[in-house]
Coordinates of C-alpha atoms and ligand atoms in Angstrom, one line a residue:
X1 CA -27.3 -53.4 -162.8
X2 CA -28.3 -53.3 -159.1
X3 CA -32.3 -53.1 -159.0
X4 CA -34.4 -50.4 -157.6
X5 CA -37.0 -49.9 -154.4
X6 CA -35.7 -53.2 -152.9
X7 CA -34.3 -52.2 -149.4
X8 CA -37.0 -54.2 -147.5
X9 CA -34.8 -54.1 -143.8
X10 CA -37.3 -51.8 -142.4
X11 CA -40.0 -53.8 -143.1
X12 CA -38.8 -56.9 -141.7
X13 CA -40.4 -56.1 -138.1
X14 CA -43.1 -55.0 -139.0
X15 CA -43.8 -58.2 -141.2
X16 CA -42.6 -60.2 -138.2
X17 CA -44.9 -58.8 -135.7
X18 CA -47.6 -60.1 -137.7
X19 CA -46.1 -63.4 -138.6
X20 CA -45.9 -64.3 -134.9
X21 CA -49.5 -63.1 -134.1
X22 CA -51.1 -65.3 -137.0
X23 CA -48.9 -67.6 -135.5
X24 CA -49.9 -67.6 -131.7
X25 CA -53.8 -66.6 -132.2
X26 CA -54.2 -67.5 -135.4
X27 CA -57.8 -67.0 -136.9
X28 CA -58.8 -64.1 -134.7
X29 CA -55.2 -62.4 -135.6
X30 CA -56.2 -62.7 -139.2
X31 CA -59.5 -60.8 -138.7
X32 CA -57.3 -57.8 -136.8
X33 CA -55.0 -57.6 -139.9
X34 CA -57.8 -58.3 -142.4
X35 CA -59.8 -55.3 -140.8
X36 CA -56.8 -52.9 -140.9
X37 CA -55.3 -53.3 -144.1
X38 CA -57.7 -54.6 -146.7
X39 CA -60.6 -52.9 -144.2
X40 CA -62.5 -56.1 -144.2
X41 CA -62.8 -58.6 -141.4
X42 CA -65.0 -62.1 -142.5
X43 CA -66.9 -63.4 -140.0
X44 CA -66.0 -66.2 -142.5
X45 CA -62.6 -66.5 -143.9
X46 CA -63.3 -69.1 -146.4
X47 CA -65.8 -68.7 -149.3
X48 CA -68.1 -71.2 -149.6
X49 CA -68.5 -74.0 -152.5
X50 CA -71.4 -72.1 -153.6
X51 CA -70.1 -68.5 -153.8
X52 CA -67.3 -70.1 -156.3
X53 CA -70.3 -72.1 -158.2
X54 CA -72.1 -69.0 -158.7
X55 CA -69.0 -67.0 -159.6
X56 CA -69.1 -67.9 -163.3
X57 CA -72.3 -65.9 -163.6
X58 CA -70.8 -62.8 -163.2
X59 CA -68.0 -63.2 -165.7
X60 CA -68.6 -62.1 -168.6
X61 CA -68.9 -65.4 -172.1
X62 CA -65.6 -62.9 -173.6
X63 CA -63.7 -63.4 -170.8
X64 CA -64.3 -67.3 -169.9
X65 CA -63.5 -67.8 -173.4
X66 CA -60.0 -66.3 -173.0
X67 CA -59.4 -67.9 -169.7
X68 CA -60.2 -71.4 -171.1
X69 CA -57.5 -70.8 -174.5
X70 CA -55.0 -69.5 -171.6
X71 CA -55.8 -72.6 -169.7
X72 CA -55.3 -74.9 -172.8
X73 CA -51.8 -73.5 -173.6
X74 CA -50.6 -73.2 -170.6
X75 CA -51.8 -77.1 -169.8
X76 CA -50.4 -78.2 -172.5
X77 CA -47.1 -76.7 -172.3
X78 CA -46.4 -78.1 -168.3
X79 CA -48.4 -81.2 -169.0
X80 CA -45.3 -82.1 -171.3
X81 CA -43.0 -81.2 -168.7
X82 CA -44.1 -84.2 -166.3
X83 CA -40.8 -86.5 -165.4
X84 CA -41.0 -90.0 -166.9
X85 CA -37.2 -90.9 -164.9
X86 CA -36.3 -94.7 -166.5
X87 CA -34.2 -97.2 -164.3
X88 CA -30.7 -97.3 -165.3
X89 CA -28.5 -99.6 -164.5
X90 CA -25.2 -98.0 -163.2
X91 CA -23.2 -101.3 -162.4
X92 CA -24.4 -104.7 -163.3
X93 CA -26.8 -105.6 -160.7
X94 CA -27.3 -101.7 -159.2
X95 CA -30.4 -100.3 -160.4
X96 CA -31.3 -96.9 -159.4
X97 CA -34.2 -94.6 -160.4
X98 CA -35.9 -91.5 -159.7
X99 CA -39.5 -90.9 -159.4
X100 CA -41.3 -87.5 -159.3
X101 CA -43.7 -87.3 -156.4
X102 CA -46.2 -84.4 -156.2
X103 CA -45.8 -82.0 -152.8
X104 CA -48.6 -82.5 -150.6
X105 CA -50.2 -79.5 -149.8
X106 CA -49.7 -76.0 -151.2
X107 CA -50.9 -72.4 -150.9
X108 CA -51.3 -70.0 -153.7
X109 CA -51.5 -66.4 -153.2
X110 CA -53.3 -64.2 -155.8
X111 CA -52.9 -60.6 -155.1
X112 CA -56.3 -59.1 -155.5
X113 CA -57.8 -55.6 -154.6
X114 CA -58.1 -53.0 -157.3
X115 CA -56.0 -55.8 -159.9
X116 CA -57.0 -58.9 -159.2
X117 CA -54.5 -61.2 -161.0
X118 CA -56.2 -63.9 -162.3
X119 CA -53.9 -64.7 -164.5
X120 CA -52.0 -65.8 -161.3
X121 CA -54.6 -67.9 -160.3
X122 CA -53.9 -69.7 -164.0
X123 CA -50.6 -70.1 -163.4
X124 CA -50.0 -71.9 -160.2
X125 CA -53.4 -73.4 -160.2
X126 CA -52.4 -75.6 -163.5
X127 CA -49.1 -77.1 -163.0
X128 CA -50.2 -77.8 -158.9
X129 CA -53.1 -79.2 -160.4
X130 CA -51.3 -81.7 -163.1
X131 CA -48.5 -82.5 -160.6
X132 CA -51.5 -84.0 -158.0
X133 CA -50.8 -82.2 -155.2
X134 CA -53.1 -83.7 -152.6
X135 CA -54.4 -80.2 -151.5
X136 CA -54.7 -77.2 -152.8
X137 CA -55.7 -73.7 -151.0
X138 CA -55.7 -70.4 -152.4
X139 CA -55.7 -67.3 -150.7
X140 CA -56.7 -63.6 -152.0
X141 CA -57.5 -60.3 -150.5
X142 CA -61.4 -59.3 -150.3
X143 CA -62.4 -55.3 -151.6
X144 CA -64.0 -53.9 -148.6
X145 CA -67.0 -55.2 -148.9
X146 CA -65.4 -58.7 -148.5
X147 CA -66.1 -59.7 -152.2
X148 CA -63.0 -61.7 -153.9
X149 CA -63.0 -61.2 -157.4
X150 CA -65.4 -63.3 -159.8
X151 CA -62.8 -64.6 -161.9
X152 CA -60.4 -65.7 -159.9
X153 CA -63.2 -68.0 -158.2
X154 CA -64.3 -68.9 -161.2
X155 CA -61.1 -70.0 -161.9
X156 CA -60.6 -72.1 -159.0
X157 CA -64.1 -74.0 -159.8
X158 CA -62.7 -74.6 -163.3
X159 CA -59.4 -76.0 -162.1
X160 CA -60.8 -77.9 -158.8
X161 CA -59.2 -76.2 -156.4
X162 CA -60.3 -77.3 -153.2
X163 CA -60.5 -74.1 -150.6
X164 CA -60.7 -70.5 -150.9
X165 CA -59.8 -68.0 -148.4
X166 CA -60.7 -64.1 -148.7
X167 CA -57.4 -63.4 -146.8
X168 CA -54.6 -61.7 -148.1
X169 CA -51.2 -59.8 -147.5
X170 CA -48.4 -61.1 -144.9
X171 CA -51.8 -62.4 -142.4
X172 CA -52.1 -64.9 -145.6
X173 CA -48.9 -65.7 -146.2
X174 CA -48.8 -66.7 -142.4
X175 CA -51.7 -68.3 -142.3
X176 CA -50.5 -70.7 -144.6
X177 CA -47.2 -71.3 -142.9
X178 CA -48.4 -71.8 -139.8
X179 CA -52.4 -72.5 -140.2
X180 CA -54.9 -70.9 -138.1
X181 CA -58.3 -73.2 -136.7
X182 CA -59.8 -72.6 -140.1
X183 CA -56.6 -72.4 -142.8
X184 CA -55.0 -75.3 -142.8
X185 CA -50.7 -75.2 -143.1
X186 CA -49.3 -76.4 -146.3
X187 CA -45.7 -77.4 -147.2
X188 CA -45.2 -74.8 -149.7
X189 CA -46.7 -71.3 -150.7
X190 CA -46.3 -70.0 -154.4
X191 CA -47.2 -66.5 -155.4
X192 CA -46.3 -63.1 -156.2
X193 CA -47.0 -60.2 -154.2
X194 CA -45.9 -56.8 -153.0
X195 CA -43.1 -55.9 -150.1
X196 CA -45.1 -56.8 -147.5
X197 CA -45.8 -60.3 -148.7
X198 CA -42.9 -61.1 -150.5
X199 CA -41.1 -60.2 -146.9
X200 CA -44.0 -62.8 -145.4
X201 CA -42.5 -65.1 -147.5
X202 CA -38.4 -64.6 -147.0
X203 CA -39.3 -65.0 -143.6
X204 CA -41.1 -68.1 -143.4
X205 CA -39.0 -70.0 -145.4
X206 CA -36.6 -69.5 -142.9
X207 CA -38.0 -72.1 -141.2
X208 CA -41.4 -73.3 -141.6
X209 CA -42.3 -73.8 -144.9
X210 CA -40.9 -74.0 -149.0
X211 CA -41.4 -70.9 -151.2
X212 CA -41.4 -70.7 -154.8
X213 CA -38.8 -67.9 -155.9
X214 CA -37.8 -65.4 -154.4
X215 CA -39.9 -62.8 -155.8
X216 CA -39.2 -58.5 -156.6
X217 CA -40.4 -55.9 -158.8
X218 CA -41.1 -57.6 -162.3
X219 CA -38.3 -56.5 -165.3
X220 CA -37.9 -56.5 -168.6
X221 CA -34.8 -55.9 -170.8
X222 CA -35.6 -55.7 -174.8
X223 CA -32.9 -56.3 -177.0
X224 CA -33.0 -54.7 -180.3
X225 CA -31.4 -53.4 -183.8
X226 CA -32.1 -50.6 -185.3
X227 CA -34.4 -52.8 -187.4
X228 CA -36.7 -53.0 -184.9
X229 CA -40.3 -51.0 -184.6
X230 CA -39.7 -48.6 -182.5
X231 CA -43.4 -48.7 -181.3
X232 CA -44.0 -52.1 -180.5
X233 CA -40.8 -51.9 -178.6
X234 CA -42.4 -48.8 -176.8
X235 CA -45.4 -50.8 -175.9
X236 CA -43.2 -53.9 -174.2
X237 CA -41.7 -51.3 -172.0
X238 CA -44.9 -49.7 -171.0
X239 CA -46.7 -53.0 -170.9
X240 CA -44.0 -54.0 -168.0
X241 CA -43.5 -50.6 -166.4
X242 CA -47.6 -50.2 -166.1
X243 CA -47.2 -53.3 -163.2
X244 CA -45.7 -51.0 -160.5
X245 CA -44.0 -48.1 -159.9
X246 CA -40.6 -49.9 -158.5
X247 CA -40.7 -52.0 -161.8
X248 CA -37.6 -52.0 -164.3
X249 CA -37.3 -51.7 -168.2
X250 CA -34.1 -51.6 -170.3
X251 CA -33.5 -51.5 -173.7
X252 CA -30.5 -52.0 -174.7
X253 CA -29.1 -51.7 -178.8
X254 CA -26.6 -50.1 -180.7
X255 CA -28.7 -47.8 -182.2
X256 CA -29.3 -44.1 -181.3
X257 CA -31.5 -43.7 -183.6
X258 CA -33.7 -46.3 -182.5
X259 CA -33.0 -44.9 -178.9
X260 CA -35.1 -41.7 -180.4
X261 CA -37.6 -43.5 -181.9
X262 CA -38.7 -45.3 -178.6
X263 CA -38.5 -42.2 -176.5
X264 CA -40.9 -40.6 -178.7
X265 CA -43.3 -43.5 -178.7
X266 CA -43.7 -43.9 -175.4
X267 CA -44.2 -39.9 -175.3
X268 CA -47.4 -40.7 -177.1
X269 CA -48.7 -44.6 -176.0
X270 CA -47.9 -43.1 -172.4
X271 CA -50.8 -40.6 -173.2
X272 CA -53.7 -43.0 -173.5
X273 CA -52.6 -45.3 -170.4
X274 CA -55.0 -45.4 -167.4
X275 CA -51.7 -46.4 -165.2
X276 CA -49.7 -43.7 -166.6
X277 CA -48.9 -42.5 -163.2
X278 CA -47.2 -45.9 -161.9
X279 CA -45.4 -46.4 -165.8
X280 CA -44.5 -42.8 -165.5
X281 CA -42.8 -43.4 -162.0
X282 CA -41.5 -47.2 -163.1
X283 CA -39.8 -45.8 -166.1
X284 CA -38.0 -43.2 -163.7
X285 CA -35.7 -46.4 -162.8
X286 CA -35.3 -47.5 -166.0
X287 CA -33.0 -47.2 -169.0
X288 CA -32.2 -46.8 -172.3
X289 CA -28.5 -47.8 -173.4
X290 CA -26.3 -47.8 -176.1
X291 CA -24.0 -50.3 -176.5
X292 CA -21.1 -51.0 -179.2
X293 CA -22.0 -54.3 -180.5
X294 CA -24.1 -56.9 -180.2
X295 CA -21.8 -58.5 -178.0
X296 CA -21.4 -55.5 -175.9
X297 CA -25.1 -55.9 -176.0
X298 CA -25.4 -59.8 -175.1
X299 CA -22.3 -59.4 -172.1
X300 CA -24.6 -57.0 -170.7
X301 CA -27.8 -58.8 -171.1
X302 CA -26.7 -62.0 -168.9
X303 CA -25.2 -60.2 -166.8
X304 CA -28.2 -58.1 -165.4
X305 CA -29.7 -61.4 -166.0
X306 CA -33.4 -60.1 -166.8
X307 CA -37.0 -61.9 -165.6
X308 CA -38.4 -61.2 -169.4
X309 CA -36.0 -60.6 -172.2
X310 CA -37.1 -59.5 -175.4
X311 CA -34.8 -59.6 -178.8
X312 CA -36.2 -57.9 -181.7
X313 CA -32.9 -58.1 -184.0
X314 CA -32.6 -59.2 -187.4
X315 CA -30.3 -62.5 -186.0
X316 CA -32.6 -62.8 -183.4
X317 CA -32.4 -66.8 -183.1
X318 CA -28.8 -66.4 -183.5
X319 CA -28.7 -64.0 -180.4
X320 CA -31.5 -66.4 -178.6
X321 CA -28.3 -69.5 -178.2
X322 CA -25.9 -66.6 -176.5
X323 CA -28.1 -66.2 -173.8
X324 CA -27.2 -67.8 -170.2
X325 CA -28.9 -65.8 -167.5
X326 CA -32.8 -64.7 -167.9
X327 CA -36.1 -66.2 -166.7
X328 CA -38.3 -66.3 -170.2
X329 CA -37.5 -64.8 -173.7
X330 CA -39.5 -63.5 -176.3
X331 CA -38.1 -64.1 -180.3
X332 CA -39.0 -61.5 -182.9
X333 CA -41.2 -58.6 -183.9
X334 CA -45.0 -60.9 -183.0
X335 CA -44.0 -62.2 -179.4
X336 CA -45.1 -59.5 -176.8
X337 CA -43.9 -59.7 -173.0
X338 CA -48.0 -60.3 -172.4
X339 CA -48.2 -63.3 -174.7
X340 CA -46.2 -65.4 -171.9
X341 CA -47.7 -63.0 -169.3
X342 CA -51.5 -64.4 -170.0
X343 CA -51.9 -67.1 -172.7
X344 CA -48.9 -68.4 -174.8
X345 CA -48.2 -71.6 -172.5
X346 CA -44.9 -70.4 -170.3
X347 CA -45.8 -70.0 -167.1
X348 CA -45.3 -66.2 -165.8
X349 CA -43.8 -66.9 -162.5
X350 CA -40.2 -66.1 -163.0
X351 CA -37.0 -65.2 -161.0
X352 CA -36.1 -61.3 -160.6
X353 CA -33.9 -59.2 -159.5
X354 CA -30.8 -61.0 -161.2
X355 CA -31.6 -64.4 -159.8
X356 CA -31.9 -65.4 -163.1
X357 CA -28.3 -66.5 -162.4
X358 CA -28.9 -69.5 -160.8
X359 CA -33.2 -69.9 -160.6
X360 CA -35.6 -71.2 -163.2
X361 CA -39.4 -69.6 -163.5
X362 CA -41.9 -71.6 -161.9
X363 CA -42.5 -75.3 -163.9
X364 CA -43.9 -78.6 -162.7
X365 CA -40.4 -79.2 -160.8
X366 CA -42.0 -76.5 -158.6
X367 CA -44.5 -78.6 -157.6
X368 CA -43.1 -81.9 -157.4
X369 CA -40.4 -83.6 -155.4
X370 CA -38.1 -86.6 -156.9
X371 CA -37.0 -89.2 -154.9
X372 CA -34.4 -91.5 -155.7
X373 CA -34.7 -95.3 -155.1
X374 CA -32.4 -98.0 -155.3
X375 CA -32.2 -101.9 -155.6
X376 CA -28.9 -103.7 -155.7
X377 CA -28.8 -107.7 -156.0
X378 CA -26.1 -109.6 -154.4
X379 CA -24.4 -109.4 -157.6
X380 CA -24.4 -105.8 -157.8
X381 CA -23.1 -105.2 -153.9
X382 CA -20.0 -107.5 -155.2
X383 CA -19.7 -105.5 -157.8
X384 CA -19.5 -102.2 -156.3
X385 CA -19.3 -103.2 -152.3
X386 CA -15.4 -103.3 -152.8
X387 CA -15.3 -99.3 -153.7
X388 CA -18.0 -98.5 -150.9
X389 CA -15.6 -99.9 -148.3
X390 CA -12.7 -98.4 -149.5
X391 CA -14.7 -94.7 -149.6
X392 CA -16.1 -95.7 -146.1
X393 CA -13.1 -96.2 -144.9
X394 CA -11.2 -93.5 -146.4
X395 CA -13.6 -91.2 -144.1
X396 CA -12.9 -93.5 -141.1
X397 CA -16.9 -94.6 -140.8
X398 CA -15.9 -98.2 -140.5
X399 CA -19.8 -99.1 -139.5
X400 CA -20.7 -98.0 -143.6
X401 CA -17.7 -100.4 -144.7
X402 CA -19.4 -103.1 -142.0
X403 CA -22.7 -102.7 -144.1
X404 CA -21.1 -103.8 -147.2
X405 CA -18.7 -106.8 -145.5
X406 CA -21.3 -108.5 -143.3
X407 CA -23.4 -109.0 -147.0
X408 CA -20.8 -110.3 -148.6
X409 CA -18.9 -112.5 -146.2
X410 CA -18.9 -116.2 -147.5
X411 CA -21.1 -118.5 -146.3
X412 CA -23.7 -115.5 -145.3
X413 CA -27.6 -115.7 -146.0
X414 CA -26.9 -117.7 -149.1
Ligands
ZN501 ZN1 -45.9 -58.2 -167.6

């Protein structure tokens, strides 16, 4: 179960060094690391309101129109997931509530370069945008020629975000944590990206700013029978192995025959793939296995605790309630891994690398703090006081028992 590619010590330096010259010289430190990795240095980090007004022009009627249906779902399915806490009364007199308050400020990263994933851009830019956060900056890496990708800035005029920056890699991710004279700092960074950044990020949370997940190689784990179509299954495992060469796909049944079946079709849909390098290499970590049962098959499942589980069996909705550990799952023969990838409303953010055990995928609560508030009448502190003073004192923290007795003592503030 352990995952591949994912001994990042060496790197950690390296990433450092940087972190601390963003840190110390800030804007001009980005332009070094800007220059040297993406081989672009802007004279102006942040793209201007009109370069992201002009951007729709360049994307193509096709491709707007399936941004703004991924949009609506994937609105529509956070929008629902904004916290409406009620005020309960716990004792007579004691009313407590919670209210969900959106983080200030917060940095999205959208890996760019020769994929630009503006899908990524969809799905942190929606649910920061519902939840109000007060700012919103996105960072992505220029090509060479300093251009950022037409569709991710078209995306960011469609969802309002308020500042683009064409920086990316760990100089982003520590721009964002620390700000530089031009990027401002924000209280949380969201956003996928490869070793370098996702080590930005480890490091920074250490002590300077909130992350979203921690973030590895994407996965996939289909569940299956030997009912199942042994070429759509092919294509979920290519579809997930195509998004880099340390990426993992199981499949996992109790079927040999349907183990043949797949291994053959994805002899053939490999063929016709333009990243059939990366899925060739991706599916050298990854893993067919045959299994007894289905509850050989299920043990196994939460244990590795996938980021996208698939279950293509006859009982799949009966197999769907035995699952405990995995970010999103995907029911039956019609719901590909790339419907919750782009458009089906889930957002796409998700834990890896068996954090599935105890993280959730990104959702509104990513955006949002609650806060607890409190109100007790004089009532309620005679109600309850007697127990706080009794706890208080129990610790020995006689000043918390004081709290309670000076309210209630007779004759007081009446
Ligand atoms: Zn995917």
């Amino acid at each position: 179960m352990k995952r591949p590619g994912l001994n990042y010590q060496s790197l950690e330096d390296q990433v450092q060094k940087i972190i601390s010259d963003v840190a110390t010289k800030g804007d001009a430190a980005v332009r070094k690391y800007s220059k040297a990795f993406d081989g672009y240095s802007a004279d102006k980090l942040e793209v201007t309101k009109e370069e992201i007004e002009t951007a729709g022009a360049e994307v193509s009627p096709a491709l707007k129109k399936a941004i703004q249906e991924a949009q609506r779902n994937i609105q529509t399915f956070h929008e629902k997931q904004v916290f409406r806490g009620e005020t309960i009364e716990t004792s007579a007199g004691v009313r407590c509530w919670q209210k969900q308050i959106p983080i200030c400020s917060v940095g999205l990263y959208i890996p760019g370069g020769s994929a630009p994933l503006l899908s990524t851009a969809l799905m942190l830019g929606i649910p920061a945008k519902i939840a109000g956060c007060r700012e919103i900056i996105l960072c992505t890496p220029p090509d060479s020629q300093g251009r950022v990708s037409p569709a991710i800035l078209y995306i960011a005029g469609m969802l309002g975000m308020d500042r683009v920056f064409r920086v990316g890699g760990v100089q982003a991710i520590a721009a964002m944590a620390h700000g530089t004279e031009t990027i401002p700092p924000v209280n949380k960074i969201f956003g996928p990206g490869n070793q370098y950044v996702t080590m930005a990020k480890q490091i920074v949370s250490r002590d300077t700013v909130a992350i979203d997940l921690p973030a590895g190689p994407s996965e996939l784990a289909v569940v299956a029978d030997s009912a199942a179509n042994p070429a759509y299954i092919a294509s979920d495992l290519l579809s997930q192995a195509e998004h880099g060469p340390d990426s993992q796909v199981l499949l996992l049944t109790d079927s040999i025959t349907l183990i043949d079946g797949v291994k053959r079709e994805i002899q053939v849909q490999l063929e016709g793939l333009p990243r059939k390098k990366i899925a060739s290499e991706s599916l050298e970590n990854s893993k067919m296995i045959l299994l007894k049962n289905q509850e050989e098959i299920m043990a196994f499942t939460n244990a590795y605790a996938p980021e996208h589980l698939i279950i293509v069996t006859e009982n799949y909705a009966e197999l769907a309630e035995q699952v405990i550990n995995a970010g999103s799952v995907f029911l039956g023969p019609y719901t590909p891994e790339s419907a919750g990838d782009y458009a089906s409303g889930t957002n796409h953010t998700l834990p890896t690398n068996g954090w599935a055990h105890s993280y959730s995928g990104l959702n509104m609560e990513s955006f949002t703090k609650k806060l607890t508030f409190q109100e007790i009448s004089k009532d309620g502190l005679a109600n309850i006081g007697e127990s706080i003073m009794i706890l208080a004192e129990a610790e020995q923290l006689q000043a918390h028992s004081a709290a309670v007795s000076i309210r209630l003592k007779k004759g007081n503030n009446d």
